[in-house]
XYZ file of C-alpha atoms in Angstrom:
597
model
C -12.820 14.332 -4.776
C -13.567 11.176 -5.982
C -12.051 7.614 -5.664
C -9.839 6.348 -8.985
C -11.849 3.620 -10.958
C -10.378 0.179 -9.825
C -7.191 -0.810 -12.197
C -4.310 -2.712 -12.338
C -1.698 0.139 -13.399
C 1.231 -2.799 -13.778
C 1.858 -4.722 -16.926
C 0.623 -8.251 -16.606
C -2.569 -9.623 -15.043
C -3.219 -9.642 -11.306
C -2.408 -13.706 -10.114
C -5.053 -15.524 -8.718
C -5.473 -18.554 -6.350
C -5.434 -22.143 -7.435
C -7.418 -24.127 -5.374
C -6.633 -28.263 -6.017
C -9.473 -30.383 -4.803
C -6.620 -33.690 -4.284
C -8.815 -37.220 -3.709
C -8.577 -41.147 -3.151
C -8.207 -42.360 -7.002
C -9.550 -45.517 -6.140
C -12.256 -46.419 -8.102
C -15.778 -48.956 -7.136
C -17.146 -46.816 -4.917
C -14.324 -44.812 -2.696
C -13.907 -42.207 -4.926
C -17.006 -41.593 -6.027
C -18.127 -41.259 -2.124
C -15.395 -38.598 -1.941
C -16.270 -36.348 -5.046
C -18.691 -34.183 -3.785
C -17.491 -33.757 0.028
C -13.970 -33.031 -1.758
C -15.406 -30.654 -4.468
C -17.461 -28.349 -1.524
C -14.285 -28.211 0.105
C -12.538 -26.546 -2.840
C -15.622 -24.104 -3.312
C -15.569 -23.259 0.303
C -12.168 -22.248 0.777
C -12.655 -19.921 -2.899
C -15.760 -18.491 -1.565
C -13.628 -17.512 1.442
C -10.606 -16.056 -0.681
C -12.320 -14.430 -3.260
C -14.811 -12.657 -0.807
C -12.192 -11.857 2.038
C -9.514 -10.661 -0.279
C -8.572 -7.759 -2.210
C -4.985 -6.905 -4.297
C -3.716 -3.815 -3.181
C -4.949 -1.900 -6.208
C -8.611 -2.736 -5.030
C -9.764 -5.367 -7.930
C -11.152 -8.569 -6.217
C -8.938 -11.953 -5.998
C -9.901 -14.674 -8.227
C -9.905 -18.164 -7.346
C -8.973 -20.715 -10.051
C -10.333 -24.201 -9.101
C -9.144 -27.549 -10.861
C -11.784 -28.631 -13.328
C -11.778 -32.125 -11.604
C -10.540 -33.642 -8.450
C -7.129 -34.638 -8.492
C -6.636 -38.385 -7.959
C -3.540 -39.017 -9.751
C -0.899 -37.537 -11.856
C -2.570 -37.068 -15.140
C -5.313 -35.130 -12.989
C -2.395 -33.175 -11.400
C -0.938 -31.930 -14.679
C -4.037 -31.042 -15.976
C -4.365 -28.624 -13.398
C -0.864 -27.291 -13.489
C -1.966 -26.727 -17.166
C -5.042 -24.766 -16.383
C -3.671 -22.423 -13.660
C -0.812 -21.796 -15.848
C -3.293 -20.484 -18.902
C -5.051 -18.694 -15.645
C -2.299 -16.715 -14.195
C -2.182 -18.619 -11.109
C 0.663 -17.469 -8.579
C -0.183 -19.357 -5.078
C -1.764 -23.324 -4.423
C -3.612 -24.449 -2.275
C -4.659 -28.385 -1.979
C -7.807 -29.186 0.001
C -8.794 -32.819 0.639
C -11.117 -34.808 3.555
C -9.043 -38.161 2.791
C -6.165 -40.087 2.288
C -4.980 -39.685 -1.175
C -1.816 -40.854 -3.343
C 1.014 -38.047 -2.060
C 3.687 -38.080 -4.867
C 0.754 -38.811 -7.570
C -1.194 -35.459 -6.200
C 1.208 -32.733 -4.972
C 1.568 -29.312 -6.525
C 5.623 -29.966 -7.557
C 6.281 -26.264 -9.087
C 9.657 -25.350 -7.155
C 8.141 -21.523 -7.471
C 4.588 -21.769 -6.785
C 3.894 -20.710 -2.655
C 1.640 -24.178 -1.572
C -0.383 -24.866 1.220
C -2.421 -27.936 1.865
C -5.512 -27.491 3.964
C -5.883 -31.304 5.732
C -9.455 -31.833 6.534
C -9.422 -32.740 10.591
C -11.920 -35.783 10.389
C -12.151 -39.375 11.339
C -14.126 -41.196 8.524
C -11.174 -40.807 5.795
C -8.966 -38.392 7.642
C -7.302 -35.881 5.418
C -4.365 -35.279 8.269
C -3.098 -38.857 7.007
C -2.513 -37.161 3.397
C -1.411 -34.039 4.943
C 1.096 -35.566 6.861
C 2.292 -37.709 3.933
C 2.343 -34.859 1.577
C 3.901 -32.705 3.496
C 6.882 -35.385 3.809
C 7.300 -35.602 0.258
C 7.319 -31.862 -0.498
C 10.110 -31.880 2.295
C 12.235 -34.606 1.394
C 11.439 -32.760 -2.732
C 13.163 -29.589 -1.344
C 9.647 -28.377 -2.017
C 8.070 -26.007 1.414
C 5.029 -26.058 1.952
C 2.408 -24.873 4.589
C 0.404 -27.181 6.391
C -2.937 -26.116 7.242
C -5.044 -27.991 9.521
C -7.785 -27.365 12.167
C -7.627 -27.665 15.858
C -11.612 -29.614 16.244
C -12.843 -32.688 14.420
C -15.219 -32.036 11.710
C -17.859 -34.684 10.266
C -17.355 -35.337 6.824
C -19.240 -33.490 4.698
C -18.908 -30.167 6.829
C -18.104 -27.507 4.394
C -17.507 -25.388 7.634
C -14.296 -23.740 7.601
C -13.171 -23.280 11.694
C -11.801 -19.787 12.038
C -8.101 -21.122 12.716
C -8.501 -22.607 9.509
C -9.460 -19.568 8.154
C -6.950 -17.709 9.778
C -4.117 -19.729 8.032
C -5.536 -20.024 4.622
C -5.968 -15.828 4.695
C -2.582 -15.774 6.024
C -0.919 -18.101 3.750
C -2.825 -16.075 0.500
C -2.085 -12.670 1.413
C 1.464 -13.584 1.390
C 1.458 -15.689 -1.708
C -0.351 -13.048 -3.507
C 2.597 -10.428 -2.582
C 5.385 -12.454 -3.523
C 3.545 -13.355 -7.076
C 2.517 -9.384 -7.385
C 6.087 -8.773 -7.110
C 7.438 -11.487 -9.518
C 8.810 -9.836 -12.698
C 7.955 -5.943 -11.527
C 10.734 -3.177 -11.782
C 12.491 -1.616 -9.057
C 13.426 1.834 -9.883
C 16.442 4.021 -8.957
C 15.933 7.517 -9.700
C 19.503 8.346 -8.745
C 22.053 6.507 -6.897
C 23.651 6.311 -3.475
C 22.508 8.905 -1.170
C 25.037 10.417 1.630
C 26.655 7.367 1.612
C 23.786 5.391 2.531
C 24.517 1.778 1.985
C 20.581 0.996 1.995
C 20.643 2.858 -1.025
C 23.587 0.239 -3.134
C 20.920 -1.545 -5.177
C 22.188 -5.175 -5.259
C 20.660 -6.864 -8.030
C 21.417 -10.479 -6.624
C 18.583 -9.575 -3.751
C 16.029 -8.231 -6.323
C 16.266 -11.011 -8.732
C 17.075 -14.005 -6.662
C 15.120 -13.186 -3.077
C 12.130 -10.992 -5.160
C 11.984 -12.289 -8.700
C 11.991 -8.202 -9.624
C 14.404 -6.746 -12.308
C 16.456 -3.225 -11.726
C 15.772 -0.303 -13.570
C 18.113 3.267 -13.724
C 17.557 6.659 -14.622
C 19.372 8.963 -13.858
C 18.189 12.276 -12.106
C 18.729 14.620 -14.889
C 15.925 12.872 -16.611
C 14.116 15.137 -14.480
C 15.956 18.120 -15.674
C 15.308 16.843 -19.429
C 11.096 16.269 -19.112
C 10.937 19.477 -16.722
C 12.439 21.728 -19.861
C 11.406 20.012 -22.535
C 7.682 19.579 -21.424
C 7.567 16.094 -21.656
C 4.389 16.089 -19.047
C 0.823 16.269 -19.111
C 0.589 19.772 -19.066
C -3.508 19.913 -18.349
C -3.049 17.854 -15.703
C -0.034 19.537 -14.227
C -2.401 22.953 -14.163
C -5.013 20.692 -12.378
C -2.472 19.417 -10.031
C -0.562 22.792 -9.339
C -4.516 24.524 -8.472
C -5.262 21.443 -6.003
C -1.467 21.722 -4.016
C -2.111 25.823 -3.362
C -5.533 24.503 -2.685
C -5.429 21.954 -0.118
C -1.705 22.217 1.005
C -1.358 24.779 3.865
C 1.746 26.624 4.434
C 3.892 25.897 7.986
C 6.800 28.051 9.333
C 9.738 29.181 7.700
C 12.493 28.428 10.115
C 15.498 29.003 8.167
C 17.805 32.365 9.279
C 16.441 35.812 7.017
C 19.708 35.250 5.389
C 18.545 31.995 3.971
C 14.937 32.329 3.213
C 13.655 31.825 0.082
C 12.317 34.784 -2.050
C 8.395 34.565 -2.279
C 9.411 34.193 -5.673
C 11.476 31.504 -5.205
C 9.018 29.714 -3.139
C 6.189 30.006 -5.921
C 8.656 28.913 -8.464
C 9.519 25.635 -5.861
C 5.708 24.596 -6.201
C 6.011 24.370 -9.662
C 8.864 22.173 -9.603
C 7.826 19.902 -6.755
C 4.274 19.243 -8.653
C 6.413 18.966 -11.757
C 8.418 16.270 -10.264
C 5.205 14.370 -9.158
C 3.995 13.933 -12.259
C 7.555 13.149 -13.977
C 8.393 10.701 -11.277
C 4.737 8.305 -11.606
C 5.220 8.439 -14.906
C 8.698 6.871 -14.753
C 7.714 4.151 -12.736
C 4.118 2.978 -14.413
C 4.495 5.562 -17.625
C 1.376 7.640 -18.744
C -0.554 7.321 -22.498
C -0.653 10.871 -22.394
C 3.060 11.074 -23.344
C 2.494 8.841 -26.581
C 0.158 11.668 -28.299
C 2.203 14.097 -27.694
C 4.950 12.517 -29.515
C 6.920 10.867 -26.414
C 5.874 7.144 -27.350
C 9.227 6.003 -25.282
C 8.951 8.197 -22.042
C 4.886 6.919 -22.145
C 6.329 3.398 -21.738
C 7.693 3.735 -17.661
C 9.365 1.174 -16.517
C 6.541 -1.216 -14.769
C 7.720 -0.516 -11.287
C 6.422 -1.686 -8.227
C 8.461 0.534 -6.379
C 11.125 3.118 -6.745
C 13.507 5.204 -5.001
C 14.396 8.950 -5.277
C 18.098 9.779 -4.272
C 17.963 13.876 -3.948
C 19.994 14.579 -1.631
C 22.947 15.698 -2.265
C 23.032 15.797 -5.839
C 19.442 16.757 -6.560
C 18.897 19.212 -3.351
C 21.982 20.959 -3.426
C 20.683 22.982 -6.449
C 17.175 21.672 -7.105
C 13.962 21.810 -4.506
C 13.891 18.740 -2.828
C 11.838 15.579 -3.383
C 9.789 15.584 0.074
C 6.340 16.813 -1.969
C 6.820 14.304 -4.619
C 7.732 11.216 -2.284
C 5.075 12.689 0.241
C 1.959 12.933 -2.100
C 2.690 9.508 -4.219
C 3.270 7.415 -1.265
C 0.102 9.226 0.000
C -3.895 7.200 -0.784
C -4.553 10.575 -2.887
C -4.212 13.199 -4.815
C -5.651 15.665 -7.293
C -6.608 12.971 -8.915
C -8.661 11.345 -6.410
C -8.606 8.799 -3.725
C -6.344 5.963 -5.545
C -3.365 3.722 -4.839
C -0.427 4.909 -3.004
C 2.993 4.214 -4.863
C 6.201 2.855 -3.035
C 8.561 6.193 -3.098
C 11.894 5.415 -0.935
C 13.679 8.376 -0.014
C 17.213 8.685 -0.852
C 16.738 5.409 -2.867
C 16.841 3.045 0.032
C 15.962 0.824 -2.055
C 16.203 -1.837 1.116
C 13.220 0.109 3.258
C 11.628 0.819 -0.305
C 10.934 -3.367 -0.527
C 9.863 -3.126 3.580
C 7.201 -0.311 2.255
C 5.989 -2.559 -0.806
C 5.664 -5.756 1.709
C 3.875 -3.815 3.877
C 1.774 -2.491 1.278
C 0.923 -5.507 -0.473
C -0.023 -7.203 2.958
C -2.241 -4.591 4.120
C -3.303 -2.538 0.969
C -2.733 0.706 2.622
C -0.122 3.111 2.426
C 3.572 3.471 4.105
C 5.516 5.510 6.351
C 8.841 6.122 5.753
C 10.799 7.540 8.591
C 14.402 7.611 9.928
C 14.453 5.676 13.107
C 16.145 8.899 14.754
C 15.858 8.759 18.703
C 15.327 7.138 21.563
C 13.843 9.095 24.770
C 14.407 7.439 27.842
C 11.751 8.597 30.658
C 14.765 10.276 32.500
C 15.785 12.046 29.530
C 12.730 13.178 29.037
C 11.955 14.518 32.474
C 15.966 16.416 32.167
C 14.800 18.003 28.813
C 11.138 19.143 29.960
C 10.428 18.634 33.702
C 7.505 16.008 33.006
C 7.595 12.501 33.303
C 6.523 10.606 30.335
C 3.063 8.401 31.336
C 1.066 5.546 29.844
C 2.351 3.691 27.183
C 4.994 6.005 26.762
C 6.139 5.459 30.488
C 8.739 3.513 29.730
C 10.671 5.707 26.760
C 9.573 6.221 23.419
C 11.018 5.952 19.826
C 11.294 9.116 17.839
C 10.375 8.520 14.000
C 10.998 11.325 11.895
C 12.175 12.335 8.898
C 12.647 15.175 6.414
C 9.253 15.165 5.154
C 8.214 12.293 2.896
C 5.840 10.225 5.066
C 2.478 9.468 3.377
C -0.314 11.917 4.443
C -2.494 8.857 5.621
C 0.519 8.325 8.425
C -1.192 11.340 10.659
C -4.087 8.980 11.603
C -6.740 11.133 10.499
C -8.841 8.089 9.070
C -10.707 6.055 11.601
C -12.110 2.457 11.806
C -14.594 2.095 14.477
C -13.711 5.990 15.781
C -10.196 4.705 15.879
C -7.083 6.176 14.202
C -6.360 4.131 11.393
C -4.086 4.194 8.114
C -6.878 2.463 5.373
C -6.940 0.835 2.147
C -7.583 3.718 -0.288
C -11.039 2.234 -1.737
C -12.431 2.949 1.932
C -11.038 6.309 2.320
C -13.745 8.748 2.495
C -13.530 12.409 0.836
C -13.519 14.199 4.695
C -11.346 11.752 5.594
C -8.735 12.974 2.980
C -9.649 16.563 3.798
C -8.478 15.840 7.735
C -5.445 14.347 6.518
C -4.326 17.554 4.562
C -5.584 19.816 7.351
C -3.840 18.250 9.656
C -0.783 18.752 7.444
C 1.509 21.789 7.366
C 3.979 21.749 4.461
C 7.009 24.066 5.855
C 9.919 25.618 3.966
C 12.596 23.066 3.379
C 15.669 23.608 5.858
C 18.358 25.160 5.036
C 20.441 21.896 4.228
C 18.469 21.393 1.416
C 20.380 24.634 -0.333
C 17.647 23.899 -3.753
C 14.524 24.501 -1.185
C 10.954 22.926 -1.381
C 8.408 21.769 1.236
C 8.512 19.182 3.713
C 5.877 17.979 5.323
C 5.056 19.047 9.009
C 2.155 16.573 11.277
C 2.214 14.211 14.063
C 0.690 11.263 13.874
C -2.580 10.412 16.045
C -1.977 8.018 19.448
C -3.363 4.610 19.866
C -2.746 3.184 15.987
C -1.732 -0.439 16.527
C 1.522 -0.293 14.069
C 4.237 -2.638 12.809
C 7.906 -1.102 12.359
C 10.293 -3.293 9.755
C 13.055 -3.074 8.110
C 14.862 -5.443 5.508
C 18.845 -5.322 6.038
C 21.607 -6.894 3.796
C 24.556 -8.717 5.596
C 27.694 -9.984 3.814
C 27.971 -13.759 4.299
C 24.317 -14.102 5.025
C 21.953 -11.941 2.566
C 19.167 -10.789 3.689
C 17.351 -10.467 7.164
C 14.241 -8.906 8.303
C 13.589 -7.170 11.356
C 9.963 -6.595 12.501
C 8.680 -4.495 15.932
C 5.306 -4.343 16.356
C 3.703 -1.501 19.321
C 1.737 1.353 19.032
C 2.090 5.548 18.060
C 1.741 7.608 21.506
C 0.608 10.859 21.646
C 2.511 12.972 24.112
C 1.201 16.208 25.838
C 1.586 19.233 23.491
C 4.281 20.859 25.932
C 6.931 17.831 25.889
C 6.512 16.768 22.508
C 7.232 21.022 21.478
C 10.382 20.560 23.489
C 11.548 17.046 22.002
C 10.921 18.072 18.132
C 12.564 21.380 18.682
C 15.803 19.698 19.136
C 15.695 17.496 16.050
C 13.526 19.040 13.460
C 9.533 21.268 14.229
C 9.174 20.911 10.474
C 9.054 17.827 9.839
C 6.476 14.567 10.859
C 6.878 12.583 13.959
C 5.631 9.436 15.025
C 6.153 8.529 18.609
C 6.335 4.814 18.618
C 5.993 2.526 21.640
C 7.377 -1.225 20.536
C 5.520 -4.337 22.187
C 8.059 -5.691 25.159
C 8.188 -9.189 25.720
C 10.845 -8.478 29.105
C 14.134 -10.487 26.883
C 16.194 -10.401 24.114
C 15.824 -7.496 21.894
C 12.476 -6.523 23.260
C 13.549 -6.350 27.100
C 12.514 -2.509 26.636
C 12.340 0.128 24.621
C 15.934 0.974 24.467
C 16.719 -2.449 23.620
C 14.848 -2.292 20.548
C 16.008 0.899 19.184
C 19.875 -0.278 19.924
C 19.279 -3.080 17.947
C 17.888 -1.654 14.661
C 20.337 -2.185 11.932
C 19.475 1.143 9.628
C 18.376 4.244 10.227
C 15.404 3.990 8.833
C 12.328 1.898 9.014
C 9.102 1.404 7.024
C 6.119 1.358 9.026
C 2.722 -0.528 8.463
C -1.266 0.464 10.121
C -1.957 -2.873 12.427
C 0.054 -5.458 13.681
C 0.901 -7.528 10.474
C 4.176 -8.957 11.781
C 3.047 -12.586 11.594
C 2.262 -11.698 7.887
C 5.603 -10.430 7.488
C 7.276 -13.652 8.918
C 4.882 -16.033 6.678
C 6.283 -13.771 3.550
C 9.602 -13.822 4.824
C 9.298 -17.553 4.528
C 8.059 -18.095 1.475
C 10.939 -15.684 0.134
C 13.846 -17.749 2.165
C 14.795 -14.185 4.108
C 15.199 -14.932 7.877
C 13.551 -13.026 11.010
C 16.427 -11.887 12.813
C 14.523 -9.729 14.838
C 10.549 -9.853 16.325
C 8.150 -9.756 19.058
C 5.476 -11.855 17.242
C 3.995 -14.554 19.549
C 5.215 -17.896 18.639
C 1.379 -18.786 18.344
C 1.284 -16.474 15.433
C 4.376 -17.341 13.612
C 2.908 -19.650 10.562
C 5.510 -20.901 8.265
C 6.193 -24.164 6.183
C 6.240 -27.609 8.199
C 9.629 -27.988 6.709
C 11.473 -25.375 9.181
C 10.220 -27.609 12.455
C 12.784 -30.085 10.879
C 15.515 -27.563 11.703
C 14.966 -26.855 15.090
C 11.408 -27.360 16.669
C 12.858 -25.644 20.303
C 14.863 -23.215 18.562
C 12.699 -21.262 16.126
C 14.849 -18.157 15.029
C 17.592 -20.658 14.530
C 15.530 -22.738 12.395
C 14.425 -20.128 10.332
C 18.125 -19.327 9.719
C 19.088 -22.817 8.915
C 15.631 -23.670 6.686
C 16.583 -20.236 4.387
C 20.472 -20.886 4.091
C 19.704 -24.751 3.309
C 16.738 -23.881 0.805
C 18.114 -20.875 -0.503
C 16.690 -18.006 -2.403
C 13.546 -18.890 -3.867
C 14.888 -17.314 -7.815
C 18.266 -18.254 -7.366
């Protein structure tokens, strides 16, 4: 197994980072003092993007930097100019001095801007930075002020790691929200059980995202399946690799409902068929166009999509828990690549959580139905033991029919440690342990169509962040975000506990951070205030990213245990409540509003 070649499989060019050098204008001496301290500055903080930083698809970040410094307006559209021909999607101004505010600031109402203040005492840039930031307030313009803790001498092209910490933050985020800007979201189906996560509501994706809405409708998978519109040499490849490398777990269903072994060969061939079918929906395949299928080889440039199976799909057909399982998963027969953002059901609401978390940390999602919480008494009722550790204090039971990525069982390691990685570090035994470590089981006997669901429990001691977008009437959008760790529990209790909701399926026992108040007074807490039933879950604790995104995108926090110490977003919310920051963040979205509406 080898690792994909590094491509951009969306239409339109990855953004990169603008980087305005902004300076004194005045002539006879100032300026010219400034040009070169001013200029380092702007190469500095590139050299620090462009060698930190990776898209999630792997290719490098660029850096665009203003061909000049920026002393006035003429300067200032010039740039604008250039990082428009570039591609640019985020700003960030750099200066070491004073310079004219309203003459120099980035004004694009949809450009994500940061201003990195140089902390120094000959010219000191925090006078600009404060001044600037004013403007882009009073403009209706946010942006983020950047600005380090120690004085610097001028001419130190340094860059103090809480500088660095902010400008990496600020980026990654900017970078999502311009990856997502103009991408598909596909439904592959429509409402699910009654699932109101999966109503797509346009007005979010267009006005909160900047994404359009795509449909089809699940009998396009009936149509491509019989008419052959696949790649047929790579379906044999793909079908070889599954029997391969994807063991078979216990059939628990009664005799009277077991599948034939017939049936159940037959199901493999429609699962692997709906693999294929479904990535080629979202980014469309050239294959398609020579065998005559120039429309079907187009996709639909999604981002992310959304399967809705059940009931529609499952009741008759094998369900989707192979297809959402492997795509959302770093690899395949093809290799170690990308994972795709596969909801399941179409929650198309935890489908945008996965694609955040993906875009913030380049590695792939879990997707799991935030099912149960185990108190320690319950626990000791059910199988005599008390629950220790972490876990002494309850845990949450993630778990759903089968769909999580195989990268969620922890099987990858940084430092010896289970991890969840970017794909382009992945290693080939690394990929083997994930699908050893994975039993694909009958499907239940709910899903009346069959298929395979995925059967592992995910490694203790991976630092992970559980979120989950929500839609409210009368307020839009809100994000909830619970960072912790998974727990491993001793063989004999965790038999017991995932007898009585599903053995077939994966778990991940989830311990959230406690902060002793609000929704985070314990474990219970947390789970009883979870607005969905399911959650998208993230390798590392990337809940300040989250809230910087969140920003940028006007969606309030309702919901976190992220140290205020952490929480970076634009100067402009302090303005609505400095003492008071979840309120703030409430009032600063509802007066801004969505950033594409």
């Amino acid at each position: 197994m080898h690792t994909a070649p590094l491509v951009n499989r969306m239409q339109g060019d990855m953004p990169k980072i603008g980087i305005r050098p902004v300076i004194d204008g005045r002539r006879g001496g100032i300026r010219e003092s400034l040009e070169e301290p001013t200029m380092n500055m702007a190469k500095a903080c590139a050299q620090l993007l462009s060698q930190t930083l990776r898209h999630a698809n792997g290719l490098p970040v660029e850096c665009v930097i203003a061909d000049t410094t920026i002393g006035g307006v003429t300067e200032a559209a010039r740039a604008a100019d250039k990082f428009r021909k570039e591609g640019v999607g985020v700003t960030i101004t750099v200066t070491p001095s004073w310079c004219y505010p309203m003459e120099t600031i980035d004004t694009d109402p949809l450009m994500p801007k940061a201003i990195w203040g140089f902390n120094g005492t000959e010219r000191p840039g925090a006078v600009y930075l404060a001044s600037a930031l004013g403007a882009h307030n009073q403009k209706g313009l946010p942006a983020f002020s950047i600005y380090g803790k120690d004085v610097q001498d001028i001419g130190d092209s340094s860059i103090p790691e809480d500088v660095q910490d902010k400008l990496l933050r600020f980026a990654k985020a900017g970078l999502a929200l311009a990856t997502m800007r103009g991408k598909s979201y596909l439904a592959l189906g429509t409402v699910s059980m009654g699932i109101a996560g999966c109503i797509v509501d346009e007005t979010f994706f267009q006005d909160y995202l900047g994404m359009r809405n795509e449909y089809v409708d699940m009998s396009e998978f009936v149509r491509r399946m019989e008419r052959d519109i696949y790649d047929k040499e790579e379906y044999e490849r793909a079908l070889s690799w599954t029997k391969e490398n994807c063991h078979i777990g216990a059939d628990v269903n009664s005799e009277a409902l077991k599948r034939t072994s017939e049936q159940k060969e037959q199901d493999w061939e429609v699962v692997v068929k709906m693999t294929l079918i479904a990535r080629d929906l979202m980014i469309g395949n050239p294959k398609l166009a020579e065998m005559g299928f120039e429309e079907e080889a187009m996709g639909h440039n999604a981002l992310a999509a959304g399967f809705q199976g059940q009931r529609a799909w499952t009741d008759h057909y094998p369900n989707g828990d192979f297809m959402e399982a492997i795509l959302t998963s770093s690899f395949d027969w093809n290799g170690i690549r990308e994972p795709y953002m596969l909801a399941t059901e179409n929650d198309n609401l935890n489908a945008v959580t996965m694609l955040f978390g993906h875009l913030l940390t380049n590695s792939a999602q879990i997707f799991a139905d935030v099912r149960t919480y185990w108190s320690p008494e319950a626990v000791k009722r059910v199988t005599g033991q008390a629950l220790t550790g972490a876990a002494a204090g309850g845990v949450i039971h993630l778990i759903n029919s089968g769909p999580a990525a195989l990268d969620g069982t922890g099987e990858q390691t940084i430092n010896g440690k289970p991890a969840m990685k970017p794909f382009w570090d992945i290693t080939e035994k690394e990929v083997k342990q994930c699908l050893d470590a994975t039993l694909w089981c009958p499907a239940v006997d709910f899903f009346r169509g069959g298929g395979y669901s995925t059967d592992f429990t995910t490694r203790g001691d991976m630092p992970m962040t559980m979120a989950r977008i929500n839609v409210m009437k009368g307020l839009g959008p809100v994000l909830q975000i619970a960072e912790g760790y998974s727990v491993e529990l001793p063989s004999e209790v965790h038999d017991i506990l995932d007898q009585r909701s599903n053995p077939t399926w994966p778990t991940t026992w989830f311990v959230p951070n406690l902060t002793g108040k609000g929704a985070f007074q314990d474990v219970y807490t947390v789970m009883n205030h979870w607005g969905s039933n399911h959650c998208a879950v993230s390798y590392g604790h990337i809940g300040a990213d989250l809230i910087t995104l969140a920003s940028m995108l006007r969606i309030p926090v309702c919901m976190h245990n992220i140290p205020n110490e952490r929480v970076f977003r634009p100067s402009a919310w302090t303005a609505f409540g400095v003492d008071e920051p979840v309120g703030a963040d409430y009032r600063a979205c509802a007066a801004l509003g969505p950033l594409y509406g």
